[in-house]
Amino acid sequence: EVQLVESGGGLVQAGGSLRLSCAASGFNFDVYAIGWFRQVPGKEREGVSSISSTDNRTYYADPVKGRFTISSDNHKNTVYLQMNNLKPEDAAVYYCAAGGLYYAGSYYPGHYDYWGQGTQVTVSS
């Protein structure tokens, strides 16, 4: 069974940090791209960052560049999203997703095959 399980969300003050984790199982982690998305009620799901599991090439959406860092531990089949200097506009439900390697860098949700259940990030001002 394919599973992606996010963890690490919570409440943080503006300027603070959180590290999200995405633990994957049930598929060949080494040949997938893993992306992080976020969504707030009433808005479309927004791509945040992605990483290619083969060469660890990373991609970031403009709103998070310089503040977020994505990394992968292939031995643990886990991808992390370190989020620093959080802003109130970063508050959302964060999802990780797995898609084909050729879609690494894509923020189109339709390119991703598997999704986690999401973890809530709340940023107080």
Short mmCIF file of N, CA, C and O in Angstrom, two decimals:
data_model
loop_
_atom_site.label_atom_id
_atom_site.label_comp_id
_atom_site.label_asym_id
_atom_site.label_seq_id
_atom_site.Cartn_x
_atom_site.Cartn_y
_atom_site.Cartn_z
N GLU A 1 0.84 -1.19 0.00
CA GLU A 1 0.00 0.00 0.00
C GLU A 1 0.88 1.24 0.00
O GLU A 1 1.77 1.39 0.82
N VAL A 2 0.60 2.14 -0.91
CA VAL A 2 1.35 3.39 -0.99
C VAL A 2 0.89 4.32 0.13
O VAL A 2 -0.30 4.52 0.35
N GLN A 3 1.86 4.85 0.85
CA GLN A 3 1.54 5.81 1.90
C GLN A 3 2.54 6.95 1.91
O GLN A 3 3.74 6.74 1.76
N LEU A 4 2.03 8.14 2.10
CA LEU A 4 2.83 9.32 2.38
C LEU A 4 2.25 9.92 3.66
O LEU A 4 1.07 10.25 3.70
N VAL A 5 3.09 10.07 4.66
CA VAL A 5 2.61 10.55 5.95
C VAL A 5 3.40 11.78 6.34
O VAL A 5 4.61 11.71 6.56
N GLU A 6 2.70 12.90 6.43
CA GLU A 6 3.34 14.14 6.84
C GLU A 6 3.27 14.29 8.36
O GLU A 6 2.34 13.82 9.00
N SER A 7 4.26 14.98 8.88
CA SER A 7 4.27 15.31 10.30
C SER A 7 5.09 16.57 10.49
O SER A 7 5.81 17.00 9.58
N GLY A 8 4.99 17.15 11.68
CA GLY A 8 5.81 18.31 12.01
C GLY A 8 5.10 19.64 11.98
O GLY A 8 5.69 20.66 12.32
N GLY A 9 3.85 19.64 11.57
CA GLY A 9 3.11 20.90 11.56
C GLY A 9 2.81 21.35 12.98
O GLY A 9 3.02 20.63 13.95
N GLY A 10 2.32 22.57 13.09
CA GLY A 10 1.98 23.10 14.40
C GLY A 10 1.79 24.59 14.36
O GLY A 10 1.67 25.19 13.28
N LEU A 11 1.78 25.19 15.53
CA LEU A 11 1.61 26.62 15.69
C LEU A 11 2.96 27.25 16.00
O LEU A 11 3.69 26.78 16.88
N VAL A 12 3.29 28.31 15.28
CA VAL A 12 4.56 28.99 15.49
C VAL A 12 4.35 30.48 15.31
O VAL A 12 3.45 30.90 14.55
N GLN A 13 5.13 31.26 15.98
CA GLN A 13 5.06 32.71 15.81
C GLN A 13 5.76 33.12 14.53
O GLN A 13 6.68 32.43 14.05
N ALA A 14 5.33 34.23 13.99
CA ALA A 14 6.00 34.76 12.81
C ALA A 14 7.49 34.93 13.09
O ALA A 14 7.89 35.38 14.17
N GLY A 15 8.31 34.53 12.14
CA GLY A 15 9.75 34.55 12.30
C GLY A 15 10.31 33.24 12.82
O GLY A 15 11.53 33.04 12.81
N GLY A 16 9.45 32.35 13.24
CA GLY A 16 9.89 31.07 13.78
C GLY A 16 10.12 30.04 12.69
O GLY A 16 10.04 30.33 11.49
N SER A 17 10.39 28.82 13.14
CA SER A 17 10.74 27.74 12.22
C SER A 17 9.96 26.47 12.54
O SER A 17 9.57 26.24 13.70
N LEU A 18 9.76 25.68 11.53
CA LEU A 18 9.21 24.33 11.66
C LEU A 18 9.91 23.44 10.66
O LEU A 18 10.35 23.91 9.60
N ARG A 19 9.97 22.15 10.97
CA ARG A 19 10.47 21.18 10.00
C ARG A 19 9.39 20.13 9.78
O ARG A 19 9.00 19.42 10.71
N LEU A 20 8.94 20.06 8.55
CA LEU A 20 7.97 19.05 8.17
C LEU A 20 8.68 17.82 7.66
O LEU A 20 9.74 17.91 7.03
N SER A 21 8.08 16.66 7.91
CA SER A 21 8.61 15.39 7.40
C SER A 21 7.55 14.71 6.56
O SER A 21 6.35 14.84 6.83
N CYS A 22 8.01 14.00 5.56
CA CYS A 22 7.13 13.21 4.70
C CYS A 22 7.73 11.81 4.60
O CYS A 22 8.75 11.63 3.93
N ALA A 23 7.12 10.86 5.28
CA ALA A 23 7.61 9.48 5.28
C ALA A 23 6.85 8.70 4.23
O ALA A 23 5.62 8.65 4.25
N ALA A 24 7.60 8.09 3.31
CA ALA A 24 7.00 7.39 2.18
C ALA A 24 7.18 5.89 2.32
O ALA A 24 8.21 5.42 2.82
N SER A 25 6.21 5.14 1.86
CA SER A 25 6.31 3.68 1.85
C SER A 25 5.41 3.12 0.76
O SER A 25 4.48 3.80 0.29
N GLY A 26 5.72 1.90 0.34
CA GLY A 26 4.86 1.21 -0.61
C GLY A 26 5.16 1.49 -2.08
O GLY A 26 4.42 1.01 -2.95
N PHE A 27 6.21 2.24 -2.35
CA PHE A 27 6.61 2.45 -3.74
C PHE A 27 8.11 2.70 -3.77
O PHE A 27 8.75 2.92 -2.74
N ASN A 28 8.67 2.65 -4.97
CA ASN A 28 10.11 2.81 -5.13
C ASN A 28 10.48 4.28 -5.00
O ASN A 28 10.46 5.04 -5.96
N PHE A 29 10.83 4.66 -3.80
CA PHE A 29 11.12 6.05 -3.49
C PHE A 29 12.22 6.63 -4.36
O PHE A 29 12.23 7.82 -4.66
N ASP A 30 13.15 5.77 -4.78
CA ASP A 30 14.34 6.26 -5.48
C ASP A 30 14.07 6.77 -6.88
O ASP A 30 14.95 7.36 -7.50
N VAL A 31 12.89 6.51 -7.41
CA VAL A 31 12.62 6.93 -8.79
C VAL A 31 11.42 7.87 -8.86
O VAL A 31 10.70 7.89 -9.85
N TYR A 32 11.22 8.62 -7.80
CA TYR A 32 10.13 9.57 -7.77
C TYR A 32 10.64 10.96 -7.40
O TYR A 32 11.66 11.12 -6.74
N ALA A 33 9.91 11.94 -7.83
CA ALA A 33 10.07 13.29 -7.33
C ALA A 33 9.06 13.48 -6.19
O ALA A 33 7.93 12.98 -6.26
N ILE A 34 9.49 14.17 -5.16
CA ILE A 34 8.62 14.46 -4.03
C ILE A 34 8.41 15.97 -3.98
O ILE A 34 9.37 16.75 -4.02
N GLY A 35 7.17 16.35 -3.91
CA GLY A 35 6.84 17.77 -3.85
C GLY A 35 6.08 18.11 -2.59
O GLY A 35 5.40 17.26 -2.01
N TRP A 36 6.25 19.34 -2.17
CA TRP A 36 5.45 19.89 -1.07
C TRP A 36 4.50 20.93 -1.65
O TRP A 36 4.91 21.78 -2.44
N PHE A 37 3.26 20.82 -1.24
CA PHE A 37 2.23 21.76 -1.64
C PHE A 37 1.57 22.31 -0.39
O PHE A 37 1.69 21.73 0.69
N ARG A 38 0.85 23.39 -0.54
CA ARG A 38 0.08 23.92 0.57
C ARG A 38 -1.25 24.45 0.06
O ARG A 38 -1.37 24.83 -1.11
N GLN A 39 -2.21 24.48 0.97
CA GLN A 39 -3.54 24.92 0.57
C GLN A 39 -4.24 25.58 1.75
O GLN A 39 -4.18 25.07 2.88
N VAL A 40 -4.87 26.68 1.46
CA VAL A 40 -5.74 27.34 2.43
C VAL A 40 -7.15 27.26 1.91
O VAL A 40 -7.38 27.16 0.70
N PRO A 41 -8.13 27.30 2.80
CA PRO A 41 -9.53 27.20 2.36
C PRO A 41 -9.88 28.26 1.32
O PRO A 41 -9.52 29.43 1.46
N GLY A 42 -10.53 27.81 0.27
CA GLY A 42 -10.98 28.73 -0.76
C GLY A 42 -9.95 29.05 -1.82
O GLY A 42 -10.24 29.80 -2.76
N LYS A 43 -8.76 28.48 -1.68
CA LYS A 43 -7.70 28.73 -2.67
C LYS A 43 -7.22 27.42 -3.26
O LYS A 43 -7.38 26.36 -2.67
N GLU A 44 -6.60 27.53 -4.42
CA GLU A 44 -6.06 26.35 -5.07
C GLU A 44 -4.81 25.87 -4.34
O GLU A 44 -4.12 26.64 -3.67
N ARG A 45 -4.55 24.58 -4.50
CA ARG A 45 -3.34 24.02 -3.92
C ARG A 45 -2.13 24.64 -4.61
O ARG A 45 -2.06 24.71 -5.84
N GLU A 46 -1.17 25.05 -3.82
CA GLU A 46 -0.01 25.79 -4.32
C GLU A 46 1.26 24.98 -4.12
O GLU A 46 1.52 24.49 -3.02
N GLY A 47 2.06 24.87 -5.17
CA GLY A 47 3.34 24.19 -5.06
C GLY A 47 4.33 25.04 -4.29
O GLY A 47 4.41 26.24 -4.49
N VAL A 48 5.10 24.39 -3.43
CA VAL A 48 6.04 25.08 -2.58
C VAL A 48 7.48 24.72 -2.95
O VAL A 48 8.33 25.59 -3.13
N SER A 49 7.74 23.43 -3.05
CA SER A 49 9.10 22.96 -3.28
C SER A 49 9.04 21.53 -3.76
O SER A 49 8.06 20.82 -3.52
N SER A 50 10.09 21.09 -4.44
CA SER A 50 10.16 19.70 -4.84
C SER A 50 11.62 19.27 -4.92
O SER A 50 12.53 20.10 -4.99
N ILE A 51 11.81 17.95 -4.90
CA ILE A 51 13.15 17.39 -4.95
C ILE A 51 13.12 16.11 -5.78
O ILE A 51 12.17 15.33 -5.70
N SER A 52 14.16 15.94 -6.57
CA SER A 52 14.32 14.71 -7.33
C SER A 52 15.09 13.72 -6.46
O SER A 52 16.18 14.03 -5.97
N SER A 53 14.56 12.53 -6.28
CA SER A 53 15.19 11.58 -5.37
C SER A 53 16.47 10.99 -5.94
O SER A 53 17.26 10.42 -5.20
N THR A 54 16.70 11.10 -7.24
CA THR A 54 17.90 10.49 -7.82
C THR A 54 19.11 11.40 -7.68
O THR A 54 20.19 10.93 -7.33
N ASP A 55 18.95 12.68 -7.95
CA ASP A 55 20.11 13.56 -7.89
C ASP A 55 19.96 14.68 -6.87
O ASP A 55 20.82 15.56 -6.78
N ASN A 56 18.88 14.63 -6.09
CA ASN A 56 18.62 15.63 -5.05
C ASN A 56 18.56 17.05 -5.59
O ASN A 56 18.79 18.01 -4.85
N ARG A 57 18.22 17.18 -6.86
CA ARG A 57 18.02 18.53 -7.39
C ARG A 57 16.78 19.11 -6.73
O ARG A 57 15.76 18.44 -6.60
N THR A 58 16.87 20.36 -6.33
CA THR A 58 15.78 20.98 -5.58
C THR A 58 15.17 22.15 -6.34
O THR A 58 15.83 22.79 -7.17
N TYR A 59 13.94 22.41 -6.04
CA TYR A 59 13.19 23.47 -6.70
C TYR A 59 12.36 24.19 -5.64
O TYR A 59 11.84 23.56 -4.71
N TYR A 60 12.23 25.49 -5.81
CA TYR A 60 11.48 26.29 -4.84
C TYR A 60 10.60 27.30 -5.56
O TYR A 60 11.02 27.93 -6.53
N ALA A 61 9.40 27.46 -5.03
CA ALA A 61 8.53 28.52 -5.54
C ALA A 61 9.04 29.86 -5.01
O ALA A 61 9.64 29.93 -3.93
N ASP A 62 8.79 30.91 -5.76
CA ASP A 62 9.35 32.22 -5.39
C ASP A 62 8.99 32.67 -3.97
O ASP A 62 9.85 33.23 -3.28
N PRO A 63 7.77 32.45 -3.50
CA PRO A 63 7.42 32.96 -2.15
C PRO A 63 8.24 32.35 -1.02
O PRO A 63 8.27 32.92 0.08
N VAL A 64 8.90 31.22 -1.25
CA VAL A 64 9.61 30.55 -0.16
C VAL A 64 11.12 30.49 -0.39
O VAL A 64 11.85 30.01 0.49
N LYS A 65 11.58 30.97 -1.52
CA LYS A 65 13.02 30.93 -1.79
C LYS A 65 13.79 31.67 -0.72
O LYS A 65 13.42 32.78 -0.33
N GLY A 66 14.85 31.05 -0.27
CA GLY A 66 15.69 31.67 0.76
C GLY A 66 15.21 31.42 2.17
O GLY A 66 15.93 31.71 3.12
N ARG A 67 14.01 30.88 2.33
CA ARG A 67 13.47 30.62 3.66
C ARG A 67 13.22 29.13 3.90
O ARG A 67 13.37 28.65 5.03
N PHE A 68 12.84 28.41 2.87
CA PHE A 68 12.54 26.98 3.00
C PHE A 68 13.67 26.17 2.37
O PHE A 68 14.26 26.59 1.36
N THR A 69 13.93 25.00 2.94
CA THR A 69 14.92 24.09 2.39
C THR A 69 14.34 22.69 2.37
O THR A 69 13.88 22.19 3.40
N ILE A 70 14.38 22.08 1.20
CA ILE A 70 13.90 20.71 1.06
C ILE A 70 15.09 19.78 1.02
O ILE A 70 16.14 20.12 0.46
N SER A 71 14.96 18.62 1.63
CA SER A 71 16.04 17.64 1.62
C SER A 71 15.44 16.24 1.67
O SER A 71 14.27 16.08 2.01
N SER A 72 16.27 15.27 1.34
CA SER A 72 15.79 13.90 1.26
C SER A 72 16.76 12.96 1.93
O SER A 72 17.98 13.10 1.76
N ASP A 73 16.24 12.02 2.68
CA ASP A 73 17.03 10.93 3.25
C ASP A 73 16.52 9.66 2.60
O ASP A 73 15.50 9.10 3.02
N ASN A 74 17.22 9.22 1.56
CA ASN A 74 16.74 8.07 0.81
C ASN A 74 16.79 6.78 1.61
O ASN A 74 16.06 5.83 1.32
N HIS A 75 17.66 6.73 2.60
CA HIS A 75 17.73 5.52 3.45
C HIS A 75 16.47 5.39 4.30
O HIS A 75 16.03 4.29 4.62
N LYS A 76 15.89 6.52 4.65
CA LYS A 76 14.68 6.52 5.47
C LYS A 76 13.42 6.74 4.65
O LYS A 76 12.32 6.80 5.20
N ASN A 77 13.59 6.88 3.33
CA ASN A 77 12.44 7.19 2.46
C ASN A 77 11.64 8.37 3.00
O ASN A 77 10.40 8.35 3.06
N THR A 78 12.37 9.40 3.39
CA THR A 78 11.74 10.56 4.02
C THR A 78 12.26 11.85 3.39
O THR A 78 13.46 11.97 3.12
N VAL A 79 11.36 12.75 3.15
CA VAL A 79 11.71 14.08 2.66
C VAL A 79 11.32 15.10 3.72
O VAL A 79 10.28 14.97 4.36
N TYR A 80 12.18 16.08 3.88
CA TYR A 80 11.98 17.10 4.90
C TYR A 80 11.78 18.47 4.23
O TYR A 80 12.32 18.73 3.16
N LEU A 81 11.04 19.31 4.91
CA LEU A 81 10.92 20.70 4.50
C LEU A 81 11.21 21.56 5.72
O LEU A 81 10.38 21.64 6.63
N GLN A 82 12.39 22.15 5.73
CA GLN A 82 12.76 23.06 6.79
C GLN A 82 12.24 24.44 6.44
O GLN A 82 12.59 24.99 5.40
N MET A 83 11.42 24.97 7.30
CA MET A 83 10.78 26.27 7.04
C MET A 83 11.25 27.27 8.09
O MET A 83 10.97 27.10 9.28
N ASN A 84 11.99 28.26 7.64
CA ASN A 84 12.51 29.30 8.52
C ASN A 84 11.85 30.64 8.22
O ASN A 84 11.29 30.84 7.14
N ASN A 85 11.95 31.54 9.18
CA ASN A 85 11.39 32.88 9.02
C ASN A 85 9.95 32.82 8.50
O ASN A 85 9.59 33.47 7.51
N LEU A 86 9.15 32.03 9.18
CA LEU A 86 7.78 31.83 8.73
C LEU A 86 6.98 33.12 8.83
O LEU A 86 7.16 33.92 9.76
N LYS A 87 6.10 33.29 7.88
CA LYS A 87 5.24 34.46 7.81
C LYS A 87 3.78 34.02 7.94
O LYS A 87 3.45 32.87 7.64
N PRO A 88 2.91 34.92 8.36
CA PRO A 88 1.48 34.54 8.47
C PRO A 88 0.93 33.99 7.16
O PRO A 88 0.07 33.10 7.19
N GLU A 89 1.42 34.47 6.04
CA GLU A 89 0.91 33.98 4.75
C GLU A 89 1.39 32.57 4.42
O GLU A 89 0.94 31.97 3.44
N ASP A 90 2.30 32.02 5.23
CA ASP A 90 2.72 30.63 5.05
C ASP A 90 1.74 29.66 5.70
O ASP A 90 1.84 28.44 5.48
N ALA A 91 0.82 30.16 6.49
CA ALA A 91 -0.12 29.28 7.18
C ALA A 91 -1.00 28.56 6.16
O ALA A 91 -1.56 29.17 5.25
N ALA A 92 -1.08 27.25 6.31
CA ALA A 92 -1.84 26.43 5.37
C ALA A 92 -1.77 24.98 5.84
O ALA A 92 -1.03 24.65 6.77
N VAL A 93 -2.51 24.13 5.15
CA VAL A 93 -2.29 22.69 5.28
C VAL A 93 -1.23 22.33 4.24
O VAL A 93 -1.36 22.67 3.07
N TYR A 94 -0.19 21.68 4.71
CA TYR A 94 0.92 21.29 3.84
C TYR A 94 0.81 19.81 3.50
O TYR A 94 0.60 18.97 4.39
N TYR A 95 0.94 19.53 2.22
CA TYR A 95 0.86 18.17 1.72
C TYR A 95 2.16 17.80 1.02
O TYR A 95 2.75 18.64 0.33
N CYS A 96 2.56 16.55 1.16
CA CYS A 96 3.62 16.05 0.29
C CYS A 96 2.99 15.11 -0.73
O CYS A 96 1.93 14.53 -0.50
N ALA A 97 3.67 15.01 -1.86
CA ALA A 97 3.15 14.21 -2.96
C ALA A 97 4.31 13.61 -3.74
O ALA A 97 5.40 14.18 -3.78
N ALA A 98 4.06 12.48 -4.36
CA ALA A 98 5.08 11.78 -5.15
C ALA A 98 4.63 11.72 -6.60
O ALA A 98 3.48 11.37 -6.89
N GLY A 99 5.57 12.04 -7.48
CA GLY A 99 5.28 12.00 -8.90
C GLY A 99 6.48 11.50 -9.68
O GLY A 99 7.56 11.30 -9.12
N GLY A 100 6.31 11.29 -10.97
CA GLY A 100 7.41 10.82 -11.79
C GLY A 100 8.58 11.79 -11.77
O GLY A 100 8.39 12.99 -11.66
N LEU A 101 9.78 11.24 -11.91
CA LEU A 101 10.99 12.06 -11.87
C LEU A 101 10.97 13.17 -12.91
O LEU A 101 11.49 14.27 -12.67
N TYR A 102 10.36 12.90 -14.04
CA TYR A 102 10.33 13.91 -15.10
C TYR A 102 9.49 15.12 -14.71
O TYR A 102 9.48 16.13 -15.39
N TYR A 103 8.73 14.98 -13.63
CA TYR A 103 7.92 16.09 -13.15
C TYR A 103 8.58 16.84 -12.01
O TYR A 103 7.96 17.74 -11.42
N ALA A 104 9.80 16.49 -11.66
CA ALA A 104 10.50 17.23 -10.62
C ALA A 104 10.57 18.70 -11.03
O ALA A 104 10.94 19.03 -12.15
N GLY A 105 10.17 19.57 -10.14
CA GLY A 105 10.12 20.99 -10.45
C GLY A 105 8.76 21.46 -10.90
O GLY A 105 8.50 22.66 -11.01
N SER A 106 7.87 20.49 -11.15
CA SER A 106 6.50 20.86 -11.54
C SER A 106 5.68 21.14 -10.29
O SER A 106 5.76 20.43 -9.29
N TYR A 107 4.82 22.15 -10.37
CA TYR A 107 3.90 22.46 -9.28
C TYR A 107 2.45 22.25 -9.72
O TYR A 107 1.54 22.79 -9.11
N TYR A 108 2.28 21.46 -10.77
CA TYR A 108 0.93 21.12 -11.20
C TYR A 108 0.51 19.88 -10.43
O TYR A 108 1.09 18.81 -10.60
N PRO A 109 -0.51 19.98 -9.59
CA PRO A 109 -0.89 18.83 -8.76
C PRO A 109 -1.20 17.57 -9.57
O PRO A 109 -0.97 16.46 -9.09
N GLY A 110 -1.69 17.75 -10.78
CA GLY A 110 -2.03 16.59 -11.60
C GLY A 110 -0.84 15.74 -12.00
O GLY A 110 -1.01 14.61 -12.47
N HIS A 111 0.36 16.27 -11.83
CA HIS A 111 1.57 15.51 -12.17
C HIS A 111 1.99 14.57 -11.06
O HIS A 111 2.94 13.81 -11.23
N TYR A 112 1.32 14.63 -9.93
CA TYR A 112 1.71 13.82 -8.78
C TYR A 112 0.68 12.72 -8.54
O TYR A 112 -0.52 12.95 -8.56
N ASP A 113 1.20 11.51 -8.33
CA ASP A 113 0.35 10.34 -8.26
C ASP A 113 -0.18 10.05 -6.85
O ASP A 113 -1.28 9.55 -6.69
N TYR A 114 0.66 10.29 -5.88
CA TYR A 114 0.33 9.91 -4.51
C TYR A 114 0.41 11.14 -3.60
O TYR A 114 1.30 11.98 -3.76
N TRP A 115 -0.50 11.19 -2.64
CA TRP A 115 -0.60 12.33 -1.74
C TRP A 115 -0.73 11.87 -0.29
O TRP A 115 -1.33 10.84 -0.01
N GLY A 116 -0.17 12.68 0.59
CA GLY A 116 -0.38 12.46 2.01
C GLY A 116 -1.66 13.14 2.47
O GLY A 116 -2.37 13.78 1.68
N GLN A 117 -1.93 13.01 3.76
CA GLN A 117 -3.18 13.53 4.32
C GLN A 117 -3.07 14.99 4.73
O GLN A 117 -4.09 15.64 5.00
N GLY A 118 -1.86 15.51 4.80
CA GLY A 118 -1.65 16.91 5.12
C GLY A 118 -1.34 17.15 6.59
O GLY A 118 -1.72 16.37 7.46
N THR A 119 -0.63 18.23 6.85
CA THR A 119 -0.34 18.65 8.22
C THR A 119 -0.53 20.16 8.29
O THR A 119 -0.12 20.89 7.39
N GLN A 120 -1.16 20.60 9.35
CA GLN A 120 -1.53 22.01 9.49
C GLN A 120 -0.36 22.83 10.01
O GLN A 120 0.28 22.46 11.01
N VAL A 121 -0.10 23.93 9.35
CA VAL A 121 0.88 24.91 9.82
C VAL A 121 0.13 26.20 10.09
O VAL A 121 -0.54 26.73 9.20
N THR A 122 0.26 26.69 11.31
CA THR A 122 -0.37 27.94 11.70
C THR A 122 0.71 28.91 12.15
O THR A 122 1.57 28.55 12.96
N VAL A 123 0.66 30.13 11.63
CA VAL A 123 1.68 31.13 11.95
C VAL A 123 0.96 32.34 12.54
O VAL A 123 0.13 32.97 11.88
N SER A 124 1.29 32.65 13.78
CA SER A 124 0.66 33.79 14.44
C SER A 124 1.50 35.04 14.23
O SER A 124 2.73 34.99 14.22
N SER A 125 0.83 36.14 14.06
CA SER A 125 1.55 37.41 13.80
C SER A 125 1.84 38.14 15.10
O SER A 125 1.37 37.79 16.16
#
